[in-house]
Short mmCIF file of C-alpha atoms in Angstrom, two decimals:
data_model
loop_
_atom_site.label_atom_id
_atom_site.label_comp_id
_atom_site.label_asym_id
_atom_site.label_seq_id
_atom_site.Cartn_x
_atom_site.Cartn_y
_atom_site.Cartn_z
CA MET A 1 -54.95 -89.39 -43.12
CA GLN A 2 -54.22 -87.81 -39.81
CA SER A 3 -53.17 -90.24 -37.22
CA VAL A 4 -55.99 -91.31 -34.71
CA ASN A 5 -53.91 -93.62 -32.79
CA SER A 6 -54.68 -91.80 -29.61
CA ARG A 7 -58.48 -92.06 -30.34
CA SER A 8 -59.11 -88.80 -28.46
CA GLY A 9 -59.86 -85.11 -29.09
CA VAL A 10 -62.43 -84.07 -31.83
CA LEU A 11 -63.84 -86.39 -34.40
CA ARG A 12 -62.00 -86.46 -37.65
CA VAL A 13 -62.56 -87.40 -41.18
CA GLY A 14 -61.71 -91.11 -41.67
CA GLU A 15 -62.53 -92.05 -38.10
CA LYS A 16 -64.95 -94.99 -37.23
CA ILE A 17 -68.00 -93.41 -35.24
CA GLN A 18 -70.73 -95.20 -33.49
CA PHE A 19 -74.36 -93.77 -33.33
CA THR A 20 -76.61 -94.93 -30.61
CA ASP A 21 -80.30 -94.12 -30.40
CA ARG A 22 -82.38 -94.23 -27.27
CA LYS A 23 -83.39 -97.88 -27.84
CA GLY A 24 -79.80 -98.80 -27.76
CA LYS A 25 -79.45 -99.66 -31.48
CA ARG A 26 -76.04 -99.05 -32.69
CA ILE A 27 -74.78 -97.93 -36.14
CA THR A 28 -71.03 -97.98 -36.96
CA ALA A 29 -69.96 -95.60 -39.81
CA GLN A 30 -66.85 -94.05 -41.21
CA LEU A 31 -66.94 -90.22 -41.16
CA VAL A 32 -66.55 -88.78 -44.77
CA ALA A 33 -66.69 -85.21 -45.62
CA GLY A 34 -70.05 -84.48 -47.27
CA GLY A 35 -71.19 -87.93 -46.56
CA VAL A 36 -74.33 -89.26 -44.79
CA THR A 37 -75.46 -92.35 -42.86
CA GLN A 38 -78.75 -93.78 -43.44
CA THR A 39 -80.81 -94.93 -40.64
CA GLU A 40 -84.58 -95.99 -40.25
CA HIS A 41 -85.34 -92.51 -39.00
CA GLY A 42 -83.62 -90.37 -41.61
CA LEU A 43 -80.14 -89.36 -42.39
CA ILE A 44 -77.24 -88.42 -40.33
CA CYS A 45 -75.06 -85.66 -42.03
CA HIS A 46 -71.28 -86.39 -41.32
CA ASP A 47 -70.52 -82.47 -41.73
CA ASP A 48 -72.60 -82.11 -38.54
CA VAL A 49 -70.35 -84.55 -36.64
CA ILE A 50 -66.87 -83.84 -38.04
CA GLY A 51 -65.08 -81.53 -35.57
CA LYS A 52 -67.32 -82.29 -32.67
CA SER A 53 -66.36 -83.96 -29.43
CA GLU A 54 -67.58 -87.34 -28.37
CA GLY A 55 -70.81 -87.46 -26.40
CA VAL A 56 -72.85 -84.95 -28.39
CA VAL A 57 -76.41 -85.61 -29.65
CA ILE A 58 -77.12 -85.53 -33.55
CA THR A 59 -80.65 -85.13 -34.94
CA THR A 60 -81.43 -87.01 -38.15
CA VAL A 61 -82.88 -85.06 -41.17
CA SER A 62 -85.55 -86.03 -43.36
CA ALA A 63 -84.92 -86.94 -46.95
CA LYS A 64 -86.65 -88.06 -50.06
CA ARG A 65 -85.53 -90.81 -52.34
CA GLU A 66 -84.62 -88.44 -55.15
CA ALA A 67 -82.53 -86.37 -52.93
CA GLN A 68 -80.65 -89.37 -51.60
CA GLN A 69 -79.63 -90.72 -54.97
CA THR A 70 -77.89 -87.42 -55.80
CA ILE A 71 -75.64 -87.63 -52.76
CA VAL A 72 -72.23 -88.93 -53.51
CA ASP A 73 -70.78 -91.56 -51.13
CA PRO A 74 -67.60 -93.34 -52.14
CA SER A 75 -68.77 -96.52 -50.23
CA LYS A 76 -71.68 -96.92 -52.45
CA SER A 77 -71.88 -98.18 -56.16
CA SER A 78 -73.55 -96.00 -58.77
CA ASN A 79 -75.41 -98.84 -60.01
CA LYS A 80 -77.11 -99.61 -56.59
CA PRO A 81 -78.87 -96.28 -55.49
CA TRP A 82 -79.79 -96.02 -51.86
CA LYS A 83 -83.03 -97.42 -50.61
CA ALA A 84 -85.51 -94.82 -49.48
CA ALA A 85 -85.27 -93.75 -45.82
CA ARG A 86 -88.22 -92.74 -43.77
CA ALA A 87 -88.75 -89.13 -44.52
CA ILE A 88 -89.44 -88.27 -40.89
CA GLY A 89 -86.10 -87.03 -39.31
CA GLY A 90 -85.91 -85.69 -35.78
CA TRP A 91 -84.69 -88.89 -34.28
CA ASP A 92 -81.64 -88.36 -31.76
CA TYR A 93 -78.35 -90.27 -31.83
CA VAL A 94 -75.38 -90.07 -29.38
CA VAL A 95 -72.11 -89.89 -31.02
CA MET A 96 -69.20 -91.81 -29.72
CA ARG A 97 -66.07 -93.62 -30.85
CA PRO A 98 -66.67 -97.28 -30.67
CA ARG A 99 -65.12 -99.33 -28.08
CA MET A 100 -62.92 -102.08 -29.24
CA VAL A 101 -65.57 -104.67 -28.40
CA ASP A 102 -68.08 -102.65 -30.59
CA TYR A 103 -65.58 -102.13 -33.34
CA VAL A 104 -64.77 -105.85 -33.41
CA LEU A 105 -68.42 -106.93 -33.72
CA SER A 106 -69.15 -104.49 -36.47
CA MET A 107 -66.07 -104.67 -38.61
CA PRO A 108 -65.99 -106.49 -42.04
CA ARG A 109 -65.31 -110.06 -41.53
CA GLY A 110 -63.57 -112.73 -43.66
CA ALA A 111 -63.33 -115.56 -41.12
CA GLN A 112 -65.42 -115.91 -38.00
CA ILE A 113 -64.16 -113.72 -35.24
CA MET A 114 -63.52 -114.81 -31.72
CA TYR A 115 -66.02 -113.26 -29.21
CA PRO A 116 -64.91 -110.55 -26.75
CA LYS A 117 -65.65 -112.71 -23.83
CA ASP A 118 -62.90 -115.34 -25.09
CA ILE A 119 -60.61 -112.57 -26.07
CA ALA A 120 -60.56 -111.05 -22.67
CA GLN A 121 -59.92 -114.47 -21.12
CA VAL A 122 -56.93 -115.02 -23.51
CA ILE A 123 -55.33 -111.75 -22.34
CA ALA A 124 -55.95 -112.59 -18.60
CA LEU A 125 -55.08 -116.27 -18.49
CA GLY A 126 -52.18 -115.61 -20.81
CA ASP A 127 -50.74 -112.84 -18.53
CA ILE A 128 -50.20 -110.77 -21.78
CA ARG A 129 -48.76 -107.41 -20.82
CA SER A 130 -46.99 -104.28 -22.12
CA GLY A 131 -43.69 -104.78 -23.82
CA MET A 132 -43.94 -108.60 -24.43
CA CYS A 133 -43.19 -110.41 -27.52
CA VAL A 134 -46.29 -112.39 -28.61
CA LEU A 135 -46.64 -115.00 -31.50
CA GLU A 136 -50.08 -115.59 -32.92
CA SER A 137 -51.44 -118.08 -35.31
CA GLY A 138 -54.34 -117.44 -37.31
CA ALA A 139 -55.11 -113.66 -38.05
CA GLY A 140 -58.69 -114.30 -39.22
CA SER A 141 -60.42 -110.91 -39.44
CA GLY A 142 -58.15 -109.32 -36.79
CA ALA A 143 -60.35 -109.40 -33.75
CA MET A 144 -57.78 -111.24 -31.57
CA SER A 145 -54.80 -109.37 -33.14
CA LEU A 146 -56.35 -105.97 -32.28
CA SER A 147 -56.54 -106.87 -28.52
CA LEU A 148 -52.99 -108.41 -28.53
CA LEU A 149 -51.72 -105.25 -30.11
CA ASP A 150 -53.35 -103.16 -27.46
CA ALA A 151 -52.06 -105.37 -24.80
CA VAL A 152 -48.30 -105.49 -25.76
CA GLY A 153 -48.34 -101.78 -26.74
CA GLU A 154 -45.88 -100.00 -28.88
CA SER A 155 -43.16 -101.21 -26.52
CA GLY A 156 -43.77 -104.67 -27.32
CA ASN A 157 -44.20 -106.80 -30.62
CA LEU A 158 -46.85 -109.10 -32.04
CA THR A 159 -45.91 -111.52 -34.88
CA THR A 160 -48.99 -112.98 -36.58
CA ILE A 161 -48.76 -115.98 -38.94
CA GLU A 162 -51.74 -116.23 -41.32
CA LEU A 163 -52.06 -119.13 -43.90
CA ARG A 164 -54.46 -117.13 -46.26
CA PRO A 165 -53.18 -113.99 -47.81
CA ASP A 166 -56.93 -112.70 -48.21
CA PHE A 167 -57.51 -113.12 -44.47
CA ALA A 168 -54.11 -111.32 -43.80
CA ARG A 169 -55.33 -108.39 -45.84
CA ILE A 170 -58.69 -108.09 -44.07
CA ALA A 171 -57.07 -108.22 -40.72
CA GLU A 172 -54.55 -105.67 -41.73
CA SER A 173 -57.20 -103.31 -43.08
CA ASN A 174 -59.36 -103.57 -39.87
CA ALA A 175 -56.30 -102.91 -37.68
CA THR A 176 -55.40 -99.87 -39.85
CA LEU A 177 -58.96 -98.42 -39.86
CA TYR A 178 -59.07 -98.91 -35.95
CA TYR A 179 -55.74 -97.11 -35.21
CA GLY A 180 -55.89 -94.67 -38.04
CA LYS A 181 -52.55 -96.15 -39.61
CA ARG A 182 -50.97 -99.59 -39.72
CA PRO A 183 -49.37 -100.61 -36.19
CA GLU A 184 -45.75 -100.51 -36.60
CA TRP A 185 -45.25 -102.98 -33.68
CA TRP A 186 -47.16 -105.64 -35.81
CA ASN A 187 -45.32 -108.16 -37.85
CA LEU A 188 -47.94 -109.94 -40.10
CA LEU A 189 -46.61 -112.97 -42.07
CA THR A 190 -48.22 -115.26 -44.43
CA GLY A 191 -47.72 -118.89 -44.68
CA ASP A 192 -47.90 -122.21 -42.98
CA PHE A 193 -47.20 -121.93 -39.14
CA ASP A 194 -44.33 -124.52 -38.92
CA SER A 195 -42.52 -123.14 -42.11
CA VAL A 196 -42.67 -119.39 -40.88
CA ALA A 197 -41.99 -120.32 -37.24
CA LYS A 198 -38.72 -122.03 -38.23
CA THR A 199 -37.42 -118.70 -39.33
CA LEU A 200 -37.76 -117.21 -35.80
CA GLU A 201 -35.03 -117.36 -33.26
CA ALA A 202 -35.36 -119.95 -30.47
CA HIS A 203 -36.82 -118.66 -27.10
CA SER A 204 -37.69 -115.40 -28.84
CA VAL A 205 -41.29 -115.01 -27.73
CA ASP A 206 -43.05 -114.74 -24.41
CA ARG A 207 -46.58 -115.90 -25.19
CA ILE A 208 -48.17 -117.96 -28.03
CA MET A 209 -51.71 -117.80 -29.17
CA LEU A 210 -52.93 -120.64 -31.31
CA ASP A 211 -56.26 -120.15 -33.19
CA MET A 212 -56.39 -123.07 -35.78
CA LEU A 213 -57.84 -126.47 -36.61
CA ASP A 214 -54.95 -128.60 -35.37
CA PRO A 215 -52.86 -126.85 -32.78
CA TRP A 216 -51.53 -130.16 -31.50
CA ASN A 217 -49.37 -130.57 -34.58
CA ARG A 218 -47.61 -127.21 -33.87
CA LEU A 219 -46.36 -127.85 -30.41
CA GLU A 220 -42.79 -128.78 -31.46
CA GLN A 221 -42.09 -125.32 -33.11
CA ALA A 222 -44.13 -123.58 -30.53
CA HIS A 223 -41.81 -124.94 -27.60
CA ARG A 224 -38.68 -124.24 -29.75
CA VAL A 225 -39.45 -120.45 -29.98
CA ILE A 226 -41.16 -119.70 -26.58
CA VAL A 227 -39.05 -118.75 -23.55
CA PRO A 228 -39.08 -121.19 -20.58
CA GLY A 229 -42.07 -120.59 -18.53
CA GLY A 230 -44.09 -118.85 -21.36
CA VAL A 231 -47.63 -119.26 -21.71
CA LEU A 232 -49.38 -121.20 -24.61
CA ILE A 233 -53.03 -120.68 -25.21
CA ALA A 234 -55.17 -122.67 -27.80
CA TYR A 235 -58.56 -121.78 -28.86
CA VAL A 236 -60.64 -124.67 -30.21
CA THR A 237 -64.37 -124.96 -30.78
CA THR A 238 -65.09 -128.87 -30.43
CA THR A 239 -64.71 -131.30 -27.62
CA THR A 240 -62.78 -133.55 -29.87
CA GLN A 241 -60.18 -130.75 -30.73
CA MET A 242 -60.01 -129.90 -27.00
CA SER A 243 -59.39 -133.56 -25.92
CA ARG A 244 -56.75 -134.19 -28.55
CA MET A 245 -54.90 -130.90 -27.80
CA ALA A 246 -54.98 -131.73 -24.04
CA GLU A 247 -53.49 -135.30 -24.65
CA ALA A 248 -50.91 -133.96 -27.09
CA LEU A 249 -49.61 -131.52 -24.38
CA ARG A 250 -49.34 -134.32 -21.84
CA GLU A 251 -47.61 -136.72 -24.09
CA SER A 252 -45.06 -134.17 -25.19
CA GLY A 253 -43.71 -133.93 -21.62
CA VAL A 254 -42.55 -130.38 -22.18
CA TRP A 255 -45.78 -128.57 -21.20
CA THR A 256 -47.37 -128.34 -17.97
CA GLU A 257 -50.70 -129.97 -17.16
CA PRO A 258 -53.11 -128.07 -19.40
CA GLU A 259 -55.98 -126.00 -17.98
CA ILE A 260 -59.22 -126.09 -19.93
CA GLN A 261 -62.18 -123.76 -19.60
CA GLU A 262 -65.07 -122.15 -21.48
CA THR A 263 -66.79 -118.84 -20.81
CA LEU A 264 -70.61 -118.17 -20.89
CA GLU A 265 -71.97 -114.66 -21.05
CA ARG A 266 -75.24 -113.36 -19.80
CA THR A 267 -76.53 -109.77 -19.59
CA TRP A 268 -79.10 -108.45 -17.11
CA LYS A 269 -81.78 -105.79 -17.27
CA ALA A 270 -82.16 -103.49 -14.17
CA GLN A 271 -85.16 -101.08 -14.29
CA GLY A 272 -86.53 -100.08 -10.99
CA LEU A 273 -87.70 -103.22 -9.28
CA ALA A 274 -87.68 -105.05 -12.56
CA VAL A 275 -84.32 -106.84 -12.11
CA ARG A 276 -83.82 -110.09 -14.32
CA PRO A 277 -81.44 -111.66 -16.70
CA ASP A 278 -82.04 -111.14 -20.37
CA HIS A 279 -83.66 -114.08 -22.09
CA ALA A 280 -80.77 -114.52 -24.69
CA MET A 281 -77.24 -115.20 -23.65
CA ILE A 282 -73.98 -116.19 -25.42
CA GLY A 283 -73.21 -119.66 -24.73
CA HIS A 284 -70.55 -121.94 -25.86
CA THR A 285 -68.17 -120.55 -28.55
CA GLY A 286 -65.00 -122.28 -27.85
CA PHE A 287 -62.63 -123.76 -25.36
CA LEU A 288 -59.30 -122.15 -24.09
CA ILE A 289 -56.61 -124.51 -23.33
CA VAL A 290 -53.60 -122.97 -21.39
CA SER A 291 -50.21 -124.60 -20.67
CA ARG A 292 -46.70 -123.40 -19.80
CA ALA A 293 -43.28 -124.39 -21.37
CA MET A 294 -40.83 -126.38 -19.30
CA ALA A 295 -37.11 -125.59 -19.52
CA GLU A 296 -34.93 -127.67 -21.70
CA GLY A 297 -33.74 -130.88 -20.01
CA PHE A 298 -36.74 -130.90 -17.50
CA SER A 299 -40.09 -132.93 -18.03
CA ALA A 300 -43.34 -131.75 -16.78
CA LEU A 301 -44.70 -133.33 -13.63
CA LYS A 302 -47.77 -135.59 -14.33
CA LYS A 303 -50.84 -135.84 -12.28
CA ARG A 304 -51.14 -139.24 -10.42
CA GLU A 305 -53.78 -141.27 -12.38
CA HIS A 306 -56.54 -142.71 -10.47
CA GLY A 307 -58.06 -146.05 -11.40
CA THR A 308 -60.83 -145.67 -13.89
CA LYS A 309 -64.22 -146.95 -12.71
CA ASP A 310 -65.80 -149.65 -14.81
CA THR A 311 -68.88 -148.24 -16.47
CA VAL A 312 -68.99 -150.99 -19.37
CA SER A 313 -69.76 -154.32 -17.45
CA ASP A 314 -73.37 -155.32 -17.07
CA ILE A 315 -74.08 -155.19 -13.28
CA ASP A 316 -76.94 -157.79 -13.67
CA ASP A 317 -74.61 -160.46 -14.84
CA MET A 318 -72.40 -160.21 -11.75
CA THR A 319 -72.38 -162.18 -8.53
CA GLU A 320 -73.56 -160.52 -5.28
CA GLU A 321 -70.13 -159.91 -4.14
CA GLU A 322 -69.15 -158.39 -7.50
CA ARG A 323 -72.33 -156.32 -7.67
CA ALA A 324 -71.78 -154.86 -4.24
CA GLU A 325 -68.18 -153.90 -5.08
CA GLN A 326 -69.16 -152.41 -8.35
CA LEU A 327 -71.93 -150.34 -6.59
CA GLU A 328 -69.37 -149.16 -4.02
CA ASP A 329 -66.86 -148.29 -6.93
CA LEU A 330 -69.65 -146.26 -8.72
CA SER A 331 -70.73 -144.44 -5.65
CA LEU A 332 -74.20 -146.00 -6.04
CA ARG A 333 -76.55 -147.35 -3.30
CA ASP A 334 -79.54 -149.66 -3.80
CA ILE A 335 -82.77 -147.98 -2.67
CA SER A 336 -83.86 -149.07 0.79
CA ASP A 337 -87.03 -151.09 1.33
CA ARG A 338 -88.37 -148.21 3.40
CA LYS A 339 -87.65 -145.61 0.80
CA LEU A 340 -89.15 -147.94 -1.80
CA ARG A 341 -92.42 -148.34 0.13
CA LYS A 342 -92.65 -144.46 0.52
CA VAL A 343 -92.24 -143.92 -3.18
CA LEU A 344 -94.85 -146.47 -4.03
CA ARG A 345 -97.37 -145.16 -1.44
CA ASP A 346 -96.85 -141.58 -2.75
CA LEU A 347 -97.48 -142.86 -6.25
CA ASP A 348 -100.71 -144.72 -5.20
CA ILE A 349 -102.08 -141.42 -3.60
CA GLN A 350 -101.30 -139.49 -6.61
CA LEU A 351 -102.95 -142.05 -8.93
CA GLY A 352 -105.93 -142.04 -6.62
CA TYR A 353 -106.34 -138.28 -6.97
CA LEU A 354 -106.03 -138.64 -10.67
CA SER A 355 -108.85 -141.21 -10.71
CA ALA A 356 -111.11 -139.01 -8.52
CA GLY A 357 -110.65 -136.20 -10.92
CA ARG A 358 -112.00 -137.98 -13.95
#
C-alpha cells in the first residue's frame, strides 16, 4: 500500500474517507477498487472517488437488491448478502479525509475509547510536544495513542504498554489504517506495567499517561523512569479512583500537589437569529489528575491543612455557646425575626390567593 502518512493529495485506494450529506450525517469507509458504500439514499461508487481531491461532491446511484448481491466487497461475508438500499439515488455527499476526531469516533473498538475532549486536555495539560519521549499505559483501541503519536511526531518516541494482546492488536491496526503504515516511532509492548517498566532506563521518558483501573499502584516505577520535572497524567472515571489517586500522590512525597479536573462539552446551533445550545451535551466521562515529578532527594511541598469543620455533631444537643460557635464555623446564621415574619406573611398571602381561587 502506498504511504498516506502525509494525508494529502488525491484520494488513494486503501484510505479511510468520510462522506457527509447535507443533514450532517457522516459515513466513514475505506476506499476499495470496484467497491461501493451503501447509504440510505443509494450507493456511492468508490471508483468515482479514487483519484479525486478532497472537497468534491459525489452523487449516489440507485441500485436494486439483486444488483447489490453481485458486487464483490472484501469486507462483506458471502453468507450475509447486503440489505436492500433505497433505489432512489441522486443524493449528494461531500468527500473528505476524516479528521482525527472523526476517525477516532468511527474506528473499530475493543475497549471504550477516551473522548476527544479529554484527549485534547491530556495533550495540553501534559505539555506534550514534538520530539518528546512519552510512556503510555493502556492502549485500549488506540484513540489516545494516535494523538500522542501526532504530538511527539517522528522526531519523538511513544512507548505504550498494554496488558491485553488483543487490545494491542486493535490499537496497532487502527493506527496503521490512519497513517497508511505502522508508525515507526511507536514502541507497542504487551504485559503488566510494572514488569515492562522495569526494563526501561531510569529517567528516560519526559511524560507519562496512565489510563488504567489502579494507577496509584504504578507510581513507584513511574517515578523511576520519568525525568525530574516530568508530567504525569492519570485518567480515571470514578470519584473513588480519583480520590485514591490524589491521596497516593500526596503520600508518596515525590509528586507535586495533584491538579484534578473534568471537561464538559456542549455544542451550539447558530442559524440566523436562532442561536441556542444543543439539547444534548457530553457530560462527565472521566477525571484528569496531573502531577509533576520531584528530583531525587527532594520532597514535594505540602499545602497547609486547615482545620476540618465538624459536620457530624448534632447541633440541637449543644449548649447555646457551643451552638453559636458551631454556626460560626459552618458559616451559617440563624434567620432573623424580621426575616421570619416576612416569610410567614408572604406565605399567608399566597395561601389566601390559593383559597380565593378554589
